Each structure stands twice: as C-alpha cells, then as structure tokens.
Coordinates of C-alpha atoms in Angstrom, one line a residue:
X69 CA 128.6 -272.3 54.6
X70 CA 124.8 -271.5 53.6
X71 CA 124.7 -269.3 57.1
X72 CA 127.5 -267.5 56.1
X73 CA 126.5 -266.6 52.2
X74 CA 123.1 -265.6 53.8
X75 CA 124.8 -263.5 55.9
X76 CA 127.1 -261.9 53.7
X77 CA 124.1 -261.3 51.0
X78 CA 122.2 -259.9 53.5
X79 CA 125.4 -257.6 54.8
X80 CA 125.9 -256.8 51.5
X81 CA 122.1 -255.8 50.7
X82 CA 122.2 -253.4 53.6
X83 CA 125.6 -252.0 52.0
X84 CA 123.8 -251.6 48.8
X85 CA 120.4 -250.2 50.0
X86 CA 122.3 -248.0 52.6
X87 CA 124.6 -246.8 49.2
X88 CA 121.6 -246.2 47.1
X89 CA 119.9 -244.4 50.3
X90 CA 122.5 -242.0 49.9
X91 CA 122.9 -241.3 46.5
X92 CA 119.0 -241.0 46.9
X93 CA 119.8 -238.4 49.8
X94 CA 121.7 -236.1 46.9
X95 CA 119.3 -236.1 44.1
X96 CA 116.1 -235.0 46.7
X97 CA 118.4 -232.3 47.8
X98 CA 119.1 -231.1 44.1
X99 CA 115.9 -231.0 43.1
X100 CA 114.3 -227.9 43.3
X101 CA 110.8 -228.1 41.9
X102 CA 108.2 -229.5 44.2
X103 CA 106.3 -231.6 42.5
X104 CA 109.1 -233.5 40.7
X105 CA 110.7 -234.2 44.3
X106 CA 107.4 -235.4 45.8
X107 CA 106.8 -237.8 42.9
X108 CA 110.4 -239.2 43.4
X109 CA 109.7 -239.9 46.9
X110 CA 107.0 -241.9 46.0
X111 CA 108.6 -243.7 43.3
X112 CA 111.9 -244.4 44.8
X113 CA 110.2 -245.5 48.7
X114 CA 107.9 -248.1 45.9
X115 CA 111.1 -248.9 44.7
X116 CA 112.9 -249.8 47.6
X117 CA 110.3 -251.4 49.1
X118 CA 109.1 -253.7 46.2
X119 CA 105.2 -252.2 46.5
X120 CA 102.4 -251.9 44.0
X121 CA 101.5 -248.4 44.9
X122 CA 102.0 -245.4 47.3
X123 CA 100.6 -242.3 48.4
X124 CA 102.1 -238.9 49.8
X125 CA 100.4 -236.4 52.0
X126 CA 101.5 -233.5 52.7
X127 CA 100.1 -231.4 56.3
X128 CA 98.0 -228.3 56.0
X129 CA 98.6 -227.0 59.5
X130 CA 95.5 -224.2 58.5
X131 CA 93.4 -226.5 58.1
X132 CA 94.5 -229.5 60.5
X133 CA 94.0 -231.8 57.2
X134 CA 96.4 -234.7 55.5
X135 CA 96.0 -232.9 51.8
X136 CA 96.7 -236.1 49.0
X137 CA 99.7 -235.2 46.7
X138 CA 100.6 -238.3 44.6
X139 CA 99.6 -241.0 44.2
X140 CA 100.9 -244.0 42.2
X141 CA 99.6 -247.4 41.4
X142 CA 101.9 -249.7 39.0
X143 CA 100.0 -252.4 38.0
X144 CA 96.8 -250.0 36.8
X145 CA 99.1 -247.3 35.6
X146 CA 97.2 -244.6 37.7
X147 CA 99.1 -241.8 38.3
X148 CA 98.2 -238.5 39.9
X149 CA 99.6 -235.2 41.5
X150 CA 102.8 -233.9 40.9
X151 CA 103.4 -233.1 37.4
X152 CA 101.1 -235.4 35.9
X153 CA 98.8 -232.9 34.9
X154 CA 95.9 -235.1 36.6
X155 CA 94.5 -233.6 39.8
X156 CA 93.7 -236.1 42.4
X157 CA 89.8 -235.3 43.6
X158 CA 89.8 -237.0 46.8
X159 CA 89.1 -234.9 49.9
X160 CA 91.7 -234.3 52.4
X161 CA 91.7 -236.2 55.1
X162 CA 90.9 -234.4 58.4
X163 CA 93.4 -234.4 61.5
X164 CA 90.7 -233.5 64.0
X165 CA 87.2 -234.9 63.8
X166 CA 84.4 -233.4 66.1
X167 CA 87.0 -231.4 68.3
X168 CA 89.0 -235.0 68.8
X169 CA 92.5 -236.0 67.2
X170 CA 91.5 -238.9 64.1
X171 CA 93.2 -241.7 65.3
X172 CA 90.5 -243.8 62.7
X173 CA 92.2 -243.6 59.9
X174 CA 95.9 -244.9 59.6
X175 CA 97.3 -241.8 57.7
X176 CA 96.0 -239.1 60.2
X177 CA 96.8 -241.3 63.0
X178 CA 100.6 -241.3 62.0
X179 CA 100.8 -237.5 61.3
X180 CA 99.3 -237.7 65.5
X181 CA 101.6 -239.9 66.5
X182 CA 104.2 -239.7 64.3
X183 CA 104.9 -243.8 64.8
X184 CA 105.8 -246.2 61.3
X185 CA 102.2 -248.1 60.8
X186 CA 103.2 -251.9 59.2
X187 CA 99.9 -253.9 58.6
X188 CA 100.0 -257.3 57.2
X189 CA 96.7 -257.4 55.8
X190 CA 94.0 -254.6 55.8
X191 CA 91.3 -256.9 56.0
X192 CA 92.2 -258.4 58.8
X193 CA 93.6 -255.6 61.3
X194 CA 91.6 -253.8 64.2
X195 CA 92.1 -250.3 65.0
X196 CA 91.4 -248.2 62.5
X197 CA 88.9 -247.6 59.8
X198 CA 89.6 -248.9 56.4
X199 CA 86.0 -249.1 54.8
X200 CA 88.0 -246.3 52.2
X201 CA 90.3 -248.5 50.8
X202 CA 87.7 -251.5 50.9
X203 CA 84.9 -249.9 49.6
X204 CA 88.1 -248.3 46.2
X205 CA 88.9 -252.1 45.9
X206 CA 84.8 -252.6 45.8
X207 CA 84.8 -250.3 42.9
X208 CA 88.2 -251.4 41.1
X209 CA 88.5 -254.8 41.3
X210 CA 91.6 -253.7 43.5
X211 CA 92.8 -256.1 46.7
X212 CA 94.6 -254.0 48.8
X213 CA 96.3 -255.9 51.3
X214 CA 99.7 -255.3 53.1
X215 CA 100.0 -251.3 54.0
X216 CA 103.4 -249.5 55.6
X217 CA 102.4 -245.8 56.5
X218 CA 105.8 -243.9 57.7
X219 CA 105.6 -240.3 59.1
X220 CA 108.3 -238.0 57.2
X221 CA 109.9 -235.6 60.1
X222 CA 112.2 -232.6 59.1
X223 CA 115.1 -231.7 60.5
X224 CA 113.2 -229.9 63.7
X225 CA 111.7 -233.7 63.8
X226 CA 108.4 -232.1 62.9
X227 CA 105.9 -234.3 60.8
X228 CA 105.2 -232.4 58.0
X229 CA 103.9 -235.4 55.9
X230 CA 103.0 -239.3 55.7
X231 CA 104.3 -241.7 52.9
X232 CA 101.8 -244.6 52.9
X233 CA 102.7 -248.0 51.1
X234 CA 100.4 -250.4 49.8
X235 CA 100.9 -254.0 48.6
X236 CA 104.7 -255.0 48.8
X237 CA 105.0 -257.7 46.4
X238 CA 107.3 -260.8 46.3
X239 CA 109.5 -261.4 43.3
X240 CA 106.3 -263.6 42.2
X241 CA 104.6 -260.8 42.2
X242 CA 102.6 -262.3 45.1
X243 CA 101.1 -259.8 47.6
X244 CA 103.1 -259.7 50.7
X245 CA 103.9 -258.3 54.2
X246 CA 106.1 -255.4 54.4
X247 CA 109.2 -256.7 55.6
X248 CA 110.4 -254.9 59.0
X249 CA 113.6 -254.3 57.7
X250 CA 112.2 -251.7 55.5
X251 CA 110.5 -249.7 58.1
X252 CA 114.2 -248.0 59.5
X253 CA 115.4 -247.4 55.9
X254 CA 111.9 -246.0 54.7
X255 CA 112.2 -244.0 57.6
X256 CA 115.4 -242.3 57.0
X257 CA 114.3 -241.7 53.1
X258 CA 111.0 -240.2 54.7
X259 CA 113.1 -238.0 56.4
X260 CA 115.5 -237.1 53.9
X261 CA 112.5 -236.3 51.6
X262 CA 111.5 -234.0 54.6
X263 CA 113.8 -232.2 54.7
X264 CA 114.6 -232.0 50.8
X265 CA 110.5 -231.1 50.5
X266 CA 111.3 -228.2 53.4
X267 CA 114.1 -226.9 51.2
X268 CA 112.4 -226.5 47.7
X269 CA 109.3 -225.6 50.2
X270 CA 111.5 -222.1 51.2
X271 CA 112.6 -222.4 47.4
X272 CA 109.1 -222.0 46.3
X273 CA 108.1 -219.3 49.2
X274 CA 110.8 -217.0 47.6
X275 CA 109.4 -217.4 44.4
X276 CA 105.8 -217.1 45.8
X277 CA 106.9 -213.8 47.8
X278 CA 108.7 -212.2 45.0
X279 CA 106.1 -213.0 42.3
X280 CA 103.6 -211.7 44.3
X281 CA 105.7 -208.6 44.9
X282 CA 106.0 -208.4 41.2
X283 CA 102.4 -208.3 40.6
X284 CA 101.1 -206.0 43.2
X285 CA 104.2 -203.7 42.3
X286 CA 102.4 -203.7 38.5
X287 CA 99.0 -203.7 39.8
X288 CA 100.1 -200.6 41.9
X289 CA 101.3 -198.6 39.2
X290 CA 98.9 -199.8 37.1
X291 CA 96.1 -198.5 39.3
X292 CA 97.9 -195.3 39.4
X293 CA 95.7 -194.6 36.2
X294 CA 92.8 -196.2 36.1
X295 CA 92.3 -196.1 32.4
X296 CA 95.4 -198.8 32.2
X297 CA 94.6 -201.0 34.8
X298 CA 95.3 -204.4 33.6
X299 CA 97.4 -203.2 30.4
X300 CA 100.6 -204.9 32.2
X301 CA 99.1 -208.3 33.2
X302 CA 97.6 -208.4 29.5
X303 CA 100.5 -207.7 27.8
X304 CA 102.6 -210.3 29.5
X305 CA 100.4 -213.0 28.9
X306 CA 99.8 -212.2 25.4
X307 CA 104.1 -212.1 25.2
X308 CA 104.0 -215.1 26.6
X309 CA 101.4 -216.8 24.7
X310 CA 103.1 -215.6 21.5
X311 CA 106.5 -217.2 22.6
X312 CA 104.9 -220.7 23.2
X313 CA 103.4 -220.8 20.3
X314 CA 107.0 -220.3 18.8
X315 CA 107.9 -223.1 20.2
X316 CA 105.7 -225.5 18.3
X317 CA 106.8 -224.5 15.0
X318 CA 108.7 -226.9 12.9
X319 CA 108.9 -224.8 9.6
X320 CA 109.2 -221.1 8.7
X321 CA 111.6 -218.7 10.9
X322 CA 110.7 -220.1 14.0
X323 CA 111.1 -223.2 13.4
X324 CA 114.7 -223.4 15.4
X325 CA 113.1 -221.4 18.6
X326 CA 112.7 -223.2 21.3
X327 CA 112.3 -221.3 24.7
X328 CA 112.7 -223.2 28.1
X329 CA 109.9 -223.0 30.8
X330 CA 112.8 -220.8 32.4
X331 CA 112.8 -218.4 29.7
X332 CA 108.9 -218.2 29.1
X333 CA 108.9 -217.2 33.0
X334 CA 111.3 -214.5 32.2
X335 CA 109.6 -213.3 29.2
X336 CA 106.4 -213.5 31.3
X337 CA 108.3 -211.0 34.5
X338 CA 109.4 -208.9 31.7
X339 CA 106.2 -208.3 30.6
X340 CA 104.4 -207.6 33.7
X341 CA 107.6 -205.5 34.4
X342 CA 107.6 -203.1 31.1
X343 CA 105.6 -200.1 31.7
X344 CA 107.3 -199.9 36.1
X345 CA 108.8 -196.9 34.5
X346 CA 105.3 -195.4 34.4
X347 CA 105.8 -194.3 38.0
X348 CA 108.2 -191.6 37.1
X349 CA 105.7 -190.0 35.0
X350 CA 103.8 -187.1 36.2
X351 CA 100.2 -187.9 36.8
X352 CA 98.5 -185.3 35.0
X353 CA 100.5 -186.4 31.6
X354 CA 100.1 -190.4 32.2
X355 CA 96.2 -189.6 33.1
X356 CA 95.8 -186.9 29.9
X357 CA 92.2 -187.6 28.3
X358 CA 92.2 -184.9 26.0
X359 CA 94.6 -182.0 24.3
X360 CA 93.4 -179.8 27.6
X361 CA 92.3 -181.5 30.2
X362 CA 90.0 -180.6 33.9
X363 CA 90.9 -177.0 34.6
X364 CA 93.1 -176.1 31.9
X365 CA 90.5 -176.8 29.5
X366 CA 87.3 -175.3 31.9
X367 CA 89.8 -171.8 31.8
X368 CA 89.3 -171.2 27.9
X369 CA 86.0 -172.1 28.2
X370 CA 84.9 -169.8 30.9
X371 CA 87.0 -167.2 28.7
X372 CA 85.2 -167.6 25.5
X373 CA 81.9 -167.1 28.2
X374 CA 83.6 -164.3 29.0
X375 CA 84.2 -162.8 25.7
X376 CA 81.0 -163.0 24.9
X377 CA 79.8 -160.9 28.2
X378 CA 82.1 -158.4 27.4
X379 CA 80.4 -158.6 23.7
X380 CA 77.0 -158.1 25.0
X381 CA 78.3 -155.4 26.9
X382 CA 79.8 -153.0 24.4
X383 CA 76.5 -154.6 22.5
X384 CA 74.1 -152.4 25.4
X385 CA 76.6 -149.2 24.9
X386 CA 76.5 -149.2 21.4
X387 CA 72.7 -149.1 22.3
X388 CA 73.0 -146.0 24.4
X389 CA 74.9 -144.5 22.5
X390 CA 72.6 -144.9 19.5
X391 CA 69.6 -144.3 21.0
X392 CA 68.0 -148.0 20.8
X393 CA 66.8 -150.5 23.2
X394 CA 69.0 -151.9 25.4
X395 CA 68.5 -155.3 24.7
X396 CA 68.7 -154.7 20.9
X397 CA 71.1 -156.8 18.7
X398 CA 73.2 -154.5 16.1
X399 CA 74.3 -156.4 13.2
X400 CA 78.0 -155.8 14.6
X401 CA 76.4 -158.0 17.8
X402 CA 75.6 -160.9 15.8
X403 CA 78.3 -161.4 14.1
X404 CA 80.2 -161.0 16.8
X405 CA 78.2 -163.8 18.7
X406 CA 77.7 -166.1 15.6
X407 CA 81.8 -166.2 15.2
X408 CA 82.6 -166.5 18.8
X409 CA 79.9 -169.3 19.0
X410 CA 81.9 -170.9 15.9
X411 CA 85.3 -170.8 17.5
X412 CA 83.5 -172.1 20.7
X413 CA 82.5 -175.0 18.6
X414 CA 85.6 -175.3 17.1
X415 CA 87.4 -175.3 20.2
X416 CA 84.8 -178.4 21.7
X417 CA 85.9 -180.2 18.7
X418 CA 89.8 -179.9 18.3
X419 CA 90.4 -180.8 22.0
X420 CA 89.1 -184.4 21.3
X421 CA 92.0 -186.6 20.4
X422 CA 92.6 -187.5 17.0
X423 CA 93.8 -186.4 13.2
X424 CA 93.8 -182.0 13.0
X425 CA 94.2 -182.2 9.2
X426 CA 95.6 -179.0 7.9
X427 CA 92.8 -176.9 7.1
X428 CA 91.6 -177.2 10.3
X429 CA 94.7 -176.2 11.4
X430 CA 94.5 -173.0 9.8
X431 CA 91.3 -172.1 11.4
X432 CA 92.7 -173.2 15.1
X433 CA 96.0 -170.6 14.0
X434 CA 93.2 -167.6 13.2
X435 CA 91.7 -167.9 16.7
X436 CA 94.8 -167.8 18.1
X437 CA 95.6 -164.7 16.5
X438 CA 92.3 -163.1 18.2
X439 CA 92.5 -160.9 20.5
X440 CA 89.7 -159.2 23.0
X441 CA 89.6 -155.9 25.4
X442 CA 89.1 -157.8 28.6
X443 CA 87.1 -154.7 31.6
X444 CA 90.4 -153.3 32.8
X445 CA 91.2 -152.3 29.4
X446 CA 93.8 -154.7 28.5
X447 CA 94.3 -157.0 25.4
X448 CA 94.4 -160.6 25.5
X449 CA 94.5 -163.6 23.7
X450 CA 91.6 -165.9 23.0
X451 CA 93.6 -168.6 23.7
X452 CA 97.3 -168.5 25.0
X453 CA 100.6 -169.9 23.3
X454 CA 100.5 -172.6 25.6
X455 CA 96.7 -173.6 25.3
X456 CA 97.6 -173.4 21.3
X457 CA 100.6 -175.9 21.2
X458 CA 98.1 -178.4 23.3
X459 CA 95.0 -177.8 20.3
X460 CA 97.9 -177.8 18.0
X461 CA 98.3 -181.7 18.8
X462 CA 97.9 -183.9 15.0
X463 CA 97.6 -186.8 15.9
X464 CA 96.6 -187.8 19.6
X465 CA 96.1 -185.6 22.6
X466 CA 100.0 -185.4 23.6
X467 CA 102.2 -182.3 23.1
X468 CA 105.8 -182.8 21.9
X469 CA 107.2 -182.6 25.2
X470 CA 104.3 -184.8 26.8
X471 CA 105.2 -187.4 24.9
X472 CA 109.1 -187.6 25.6
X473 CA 108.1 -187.9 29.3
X474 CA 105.8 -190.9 28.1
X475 CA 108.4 -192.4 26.1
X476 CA 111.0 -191.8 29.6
X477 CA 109.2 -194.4 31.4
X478 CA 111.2 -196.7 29.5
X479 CA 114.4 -195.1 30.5
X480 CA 113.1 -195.0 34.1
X481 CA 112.1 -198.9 34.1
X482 CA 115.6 -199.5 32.8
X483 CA 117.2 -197.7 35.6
X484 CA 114.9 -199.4 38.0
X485 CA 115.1 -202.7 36.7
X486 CA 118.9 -202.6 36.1
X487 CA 119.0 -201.8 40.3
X488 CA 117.0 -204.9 41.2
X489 CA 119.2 -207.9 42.0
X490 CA 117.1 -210.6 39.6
X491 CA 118.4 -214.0 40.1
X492 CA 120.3 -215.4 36.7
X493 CA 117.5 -217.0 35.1
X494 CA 115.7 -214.1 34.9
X495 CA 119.0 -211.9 34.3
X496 CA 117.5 -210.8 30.7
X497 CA 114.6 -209.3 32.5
X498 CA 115.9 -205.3 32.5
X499 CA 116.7 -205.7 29.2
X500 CA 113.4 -206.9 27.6
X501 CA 111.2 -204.6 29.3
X502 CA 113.4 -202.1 28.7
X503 CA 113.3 -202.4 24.4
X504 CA 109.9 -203.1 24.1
X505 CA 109.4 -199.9 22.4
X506 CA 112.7 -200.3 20.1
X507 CA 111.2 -200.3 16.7
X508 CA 113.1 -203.2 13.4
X509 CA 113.7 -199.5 11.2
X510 CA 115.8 -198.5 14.2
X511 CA 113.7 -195.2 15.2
X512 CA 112.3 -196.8 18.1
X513 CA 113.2 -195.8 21.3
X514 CA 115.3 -195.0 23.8
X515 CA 118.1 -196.1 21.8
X516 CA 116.8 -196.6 18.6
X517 CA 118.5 -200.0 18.3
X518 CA 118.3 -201.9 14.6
X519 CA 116.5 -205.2 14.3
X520 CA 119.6 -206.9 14.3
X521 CA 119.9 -205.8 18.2
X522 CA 116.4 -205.9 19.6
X523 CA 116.3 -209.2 21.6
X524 CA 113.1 -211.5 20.0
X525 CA 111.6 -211.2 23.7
X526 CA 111.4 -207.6 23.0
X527 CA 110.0 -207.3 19.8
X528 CA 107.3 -210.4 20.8
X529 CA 106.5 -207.9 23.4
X530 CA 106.3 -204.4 21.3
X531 CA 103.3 -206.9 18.9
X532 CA 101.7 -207.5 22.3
X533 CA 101.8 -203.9 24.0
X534 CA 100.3 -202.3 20.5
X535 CA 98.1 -204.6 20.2
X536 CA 96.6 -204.5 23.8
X537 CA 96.6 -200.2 23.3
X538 CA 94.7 -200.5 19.7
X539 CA 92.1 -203.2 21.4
X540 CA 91.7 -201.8 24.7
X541 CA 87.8 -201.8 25.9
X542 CA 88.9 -199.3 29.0
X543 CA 90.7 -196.0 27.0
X544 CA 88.1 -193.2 27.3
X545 CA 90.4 -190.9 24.8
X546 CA 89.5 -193.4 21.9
X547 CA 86.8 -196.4 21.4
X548 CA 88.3 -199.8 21.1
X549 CA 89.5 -200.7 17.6
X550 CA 88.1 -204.3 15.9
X551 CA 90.4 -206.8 15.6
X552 CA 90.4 -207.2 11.5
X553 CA 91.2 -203.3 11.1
X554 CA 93.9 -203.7 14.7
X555 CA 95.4 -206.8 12.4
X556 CA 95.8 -203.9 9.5
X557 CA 97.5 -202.0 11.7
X558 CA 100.2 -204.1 12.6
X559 CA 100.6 -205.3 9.2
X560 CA 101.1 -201.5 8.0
X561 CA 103.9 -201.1 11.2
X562 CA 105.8 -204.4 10.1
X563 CA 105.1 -203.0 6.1
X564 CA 107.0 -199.6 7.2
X565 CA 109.6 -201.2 9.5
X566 CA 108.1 -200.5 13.4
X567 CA 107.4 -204.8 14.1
X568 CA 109.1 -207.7 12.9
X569 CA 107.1 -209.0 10.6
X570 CA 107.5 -212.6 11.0
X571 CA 106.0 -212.2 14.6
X572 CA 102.9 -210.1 13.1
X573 CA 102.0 -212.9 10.8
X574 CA 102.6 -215.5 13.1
X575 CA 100.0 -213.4 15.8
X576 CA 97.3 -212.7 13.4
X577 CA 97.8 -216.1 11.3
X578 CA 97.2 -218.2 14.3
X579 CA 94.9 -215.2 16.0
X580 CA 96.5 -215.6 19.4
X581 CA 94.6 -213.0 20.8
X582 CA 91.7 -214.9 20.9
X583 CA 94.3 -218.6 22.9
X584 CA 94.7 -218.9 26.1
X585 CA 98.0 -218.9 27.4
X586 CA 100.0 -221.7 29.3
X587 CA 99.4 -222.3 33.0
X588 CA 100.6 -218.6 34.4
X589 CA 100.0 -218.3 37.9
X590 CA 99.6 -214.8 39.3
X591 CA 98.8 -215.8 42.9
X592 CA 99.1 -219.4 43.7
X593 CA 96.2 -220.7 45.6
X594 CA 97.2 -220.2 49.7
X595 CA 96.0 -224.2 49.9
X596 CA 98.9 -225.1 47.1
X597 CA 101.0 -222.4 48.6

C-alpha cells in the first residue's frame, strides 16, 4: 500500500510539475520585454527546483564570452540584472582562453558542450575551477554547495545561454543535492525560455532597427542645417522629461495624469519626429541667417559700390567741365558720398534680424524710392521690390511667404507621418508632432485647433520646442536668451493664449530644463543589443 501511494504521489508530482511546465511555457511566450522574461526564468527554474539562488548568462557570440544577466540569491535578498535597476559588475566570463575552449569553469564548459552539469558539492568535485565561488563564499559568509548548470538550446538546438543553480534546499531548509529528476524538466524550461528569450530577442531587434532609423532619419534632417542640429533630440527629451514629471503630481491639474512607459515612448518618437517636415523646405529658406542672405545680399552691396563709382564719375566731369582738378570734391560730391555712405550703413544694419520699428522703416522706404543713371544710361533702383520686402522684414529675418513654407513643414511631417505604418502604441505619433505648433487661443497652426482639441502631448511639446529656439547656444541669426528672461517669455505666450499655462508653470516652477530625463536610449549599447 505505501509502494503504491509513493507511486501515485510521485505520478501525480510529475502531472503537476509537467502542468505547471506548461502553463510556464505560455507566460515566457507572452512576455515581451527582455529583462522581465530573463528574471522569470530564474525565478521560476529556483522555484521548481527548491534552490537558494541562480544565475543566467546569456552568449555574446562577438565576443566568445558567457555575459551575467541575473542573478538571484533568496536567503541574502541580492538581486541583480533584469529590471532591478542594479547592474551586476562581474566580468563576463570568457569562452576561449589563450586560443583554447574554457572547459575550467562550469558555465563556459556547458555553453561548449552544451551537456546538464549536477554537482553534489562544489567543494568536493574535480574538473573544473571553482576558486570563484569559494573565494565569494570567503568574502560572504556564503557556503555554496550543491550546483545544477543546464545549457538553454533554441529551437535550431543552438546554446544561446546557461541557467546555473546553486544550493537546492530540503524542506528543512538543509543544503542538498540536486535531485536528477530535475535535470530533464529544467531542461525543457531552459529550452522554452530559449526560445521565448529568441522571440522577445527579434522583438527587441525591431525596436532597436526602427529606433535607430528614427534617430538617424532626425539626425539627417537635422544635419541638413547645421545651425539646428540637435534641436530634435533636445526637444524630445525635454517633452519627455516634462510628461514624467506630470506623472508625480498628486495635486493641481495634473494631479489625475498618469502616462504609461508606452506613452512616454510615444511622446518621446513624437518629439524626435516633429520637425521630419523640415525636409520639404527649400534649403536656402530653412538655412536663412539674415533678411538677404550670400549673394542676394553681396548684389546690393556691390551696387551701392557701384553707385558710388558712377558718383565719382560724374564727380571728375563736373570737374572738366568746370575747369577744376580732377580729383576735386564739389560740395554736390560730398553729399552725394556722405548720403550714399548713410544708406550703406543703413542697409548693414536692417539686414540683421530683429525689431525695424517704424521710423526706421520710413528711412528703409526713402532708399527704395532712389533711383541712379547706371553707364548705359538707364535708371534703376537702389534696391529692388524684391530686395525691399526682404529689408522690410519687422520682426525676424523671414519674409511673409518664407515663413508659410516654414510653418508647411508641419503639414509635410503630417503627411509623412500619417504614411508610415506605426505600430498601435505609438498610433498617436502623426498626430502629436503634427500640432506642436497649434497654439490654446486657436491661431496656431496648420489648423488653428482650440485648446480644447490640442492633445496634452502636443502642447507639452510646443513649451519644449520654444523653449529649446529661445535658449539655443548654436543660432548665429540671434545670441542665446537667459533662462529668467526665456521663463518671461513663456509666461507672456501662456498670458496672451499661445501655451497652456498650466504646463508653463509647471516647467519653470520645477525648472526642468535644468533635470535630467528618464532612462531614454538613443542607441542601445551593441553589447546589450
């Protein structure tokens, strides 16, 4: 009767381990993020296996190394790797060791081999090196004793890993041999975790590929003027930093924000994303310094040069005329010069960006009512209709027209963005970097949506993007503004309807500018990769 209970507990065991193996099988394969699925392989092969502690390396084919990824201990509460937030600063350890395969030490030996390792007792096996674990427990106060080290084999039956087991433990809570029967069912969880890691692996590659696509797509455009390179990259961490800080806010209007990690990732694409449009701008407008700019400007100059040889001239036939020296200077002559060298001046002046204020106007309208006799007898202009409009700028160096084709790029990113098959958790992304310039008084634009319709993303972003264009150190059209008078300037845009205010006081109260943001990874490290 005893040989028959045994046997049916021990039947029934199987049945439950092989039941929980399975339901095991289905959450690894659900989980998509890496570092959660490694740390459940370690937990649940602990688990299963009734062990004080395990370890999970994962291959770096590179650099023929075993790199540590978690590692748990339960009866020191050490825990490091995965999401822990607690890097583990133990060297890898190497596959190859003076041009040979290291068959030494236990882990590398089983990513060789790829053969299950079950030792009793480090202390007292042969074969391989285990003055690292001694000299930890030397250290510690630790006693590692019983060890199970299991390759994990893919579907290809590659090794791609090695689980490694330390101290199973008896229902005491004696150190004990790991049982044998545990070496078949670690093994097929080793390679369902395999498999599983392989899938979020290709997971993460897509991510890794299209982020990186993302960002030299930005950096690209970016570079396309080089007085902006950066702006993107700024501005999406600054959204982003803004938006977490939103989320620890437990009073005041955003105290029932919460955003998800999923959402802060979108925000973050959306801002790297906003200006894309900037490629359908024409160069010579996106790169514009000044009203007039390289030869356009050089051509009134060398005119007003010009003028004033054709001055001198009719000066030296006056002269002839008159009966004086040739090089004499009639009083006509120097007044000539002496207002021509004024409206040269003049000109220097008013093609700098900034505020024409009215009166100055008036002076840049009288020289373009100027006319002069040019050698074949014909009159001109001092300075053309078109050249006028540019001068003609008040505030800034761009024309009317220049700046709808700025303010297109938005249109353009939407169009590009909206073609661009985002996967849902980022399906908001179009549409944030697409209203970043939609303004609460609704004479933003493209649309010139009311507050009511601007998506919060959108208007965290538009605080962001100004403030990143007022504080700029790399804008040779204007110096970079402080921070206390680029903080007045936001409050004056929320006080006349361009910002939502509650997102202006919440950036200067808590002077975000000067955080740092949450882990955003550009480029993951190729190691981590």
């Amino acid at each position: 009767v005893n040989k028959i209970m045994t046997k049916k507990k021990t039947e029934n065991s199987i049945q439950s381990d092989m039941e929980r193996l399975n339901q095991l099988g289905i959450a690894l394969s659900s989980e998509k993020n890496l570092d959660k699925l490694l740390e459940m392989i370690v937990t649940e092969a602990r688990s299963f296996t009734h062990c004080d502690a395990g370890t999970l390396y994962r291959i770096i084919e590179k650099r023929k190394v075993l790199k540590f990824e978690i590692m748990q201990t339960e009866s020191t509460g050490y825990a490091a790797g995965g999401t822990t937030g607690d890097k583990i600063n133990l060297p890898p350890v190497p596959l190859v060791v003076d041009g040979e395969e290291n068959h030494s030490n236990v882990s590398a030996h089983v990513a060789i081999a790829g053969e299950t390792v079950n030792i009793p007792d480090v202390y007292e096996a042969e074969g391989f090196d285990f003055s690292g674990p001694k000299k930890y427990d030397e250290i510690t106060g630790y006693r590692t004793q019983s060890m199970m080290v299991i390759p994990m084999r893919d579907h290809t039956d590659k090794v791609i890993g090695v689980l490694q087991l330390i101290n199973s433990l008896s229902p005491k809570g004696e150190r004990i041999p790991f049982d044998e029967k545990y070496e078949s069912l670690i093994r097929s969880l080793a390679s369902q975790a395999a498999v599983a890691i392989n899938n979020a692996q290709l997971i993460y590659d897509l991510e890794y590929l299209f982020k990186s696509l993302v960002n030299y797509t930005v950096k690209a455009i970016d570079a396309r003027s080089p007085h902006t390179a950066g702006h993107s990259s700024r501005v999406a961490k600054l959204t982003r930093r803004i938006a977490e800080d939103m989320n620890f806010q437990t009073t005041g209007p955003f105290a029932d924000i919460h955003f998800t990690d999923e959402q802060l990732e979108e925000i973050w694409i959306a801002g790297l994303l906003h200006d894309v449009g900037k490629i359908g701008v024409p160069e010579h407008v996106l790169e514009k310094q000044n009203k007039l700019d390289g030869a356009n400007y050089q051509v009134v100059l060398d005119r007003l040069q010009k003028i004033k040889e054709l001055m001198l001239m009719n000066g030296k036939l006056r002269n002839l005329q008159n009966g004086n020296a040739e090089e004499t200077q009639d009083d006509q002559l120097k007044k000539e010069l002496e207002n021509l060298q004024d409206d040269y001046d003049f000109i220097l002046w008013v093609n700098k960006p900034g505020f024409l204020q009215p009166e100055k106007k008036e002076i840049l309208d009288a020289i373009a009512q100027k006319t002069y006799v040019d050698a074949e007898g014909n009159e001109q202009p001092y300075i053309t209709e078109e050249e006028h409009t540019n001068f003609s700028v008040v505030k800034g160096n761009l024309t009317a027209e220049e700046r709808i084709q700025i303010q297109e790029h938005v249109i353009y990113t939407r169009k590009l963005l909206k073609k661009l098959p985002f996967p849902d958790r980022l399906k908001n992304v179009p549409l944030y970097a697409a209203t970043h310039h939609e303004h609460i008084d609704g004479k933003g634009y493209p649309d010139g949506l009311p507050g009511d319709q601007i998506p919060l993303p959108a208007k965290i972003m538009c605080v962001a993007d100004v403030w990143d264009a007022l504080t700029a150190q790399d804008r040779p059209y204007k110096p970079p503004i402080p921070a206390d008078r680029s903080c007045e300037i936001l409050r004056s845009g929320a006080k006349y309807g361009e910002f939502e205010k509650d997102v202006v006081e919440l950036f200067i109260n808590h002077r975000l500018w000067e955080k740092k943001p949450g882990e955003i990874t550009e480029f993951p490290d190729e190691e981590d990769k």
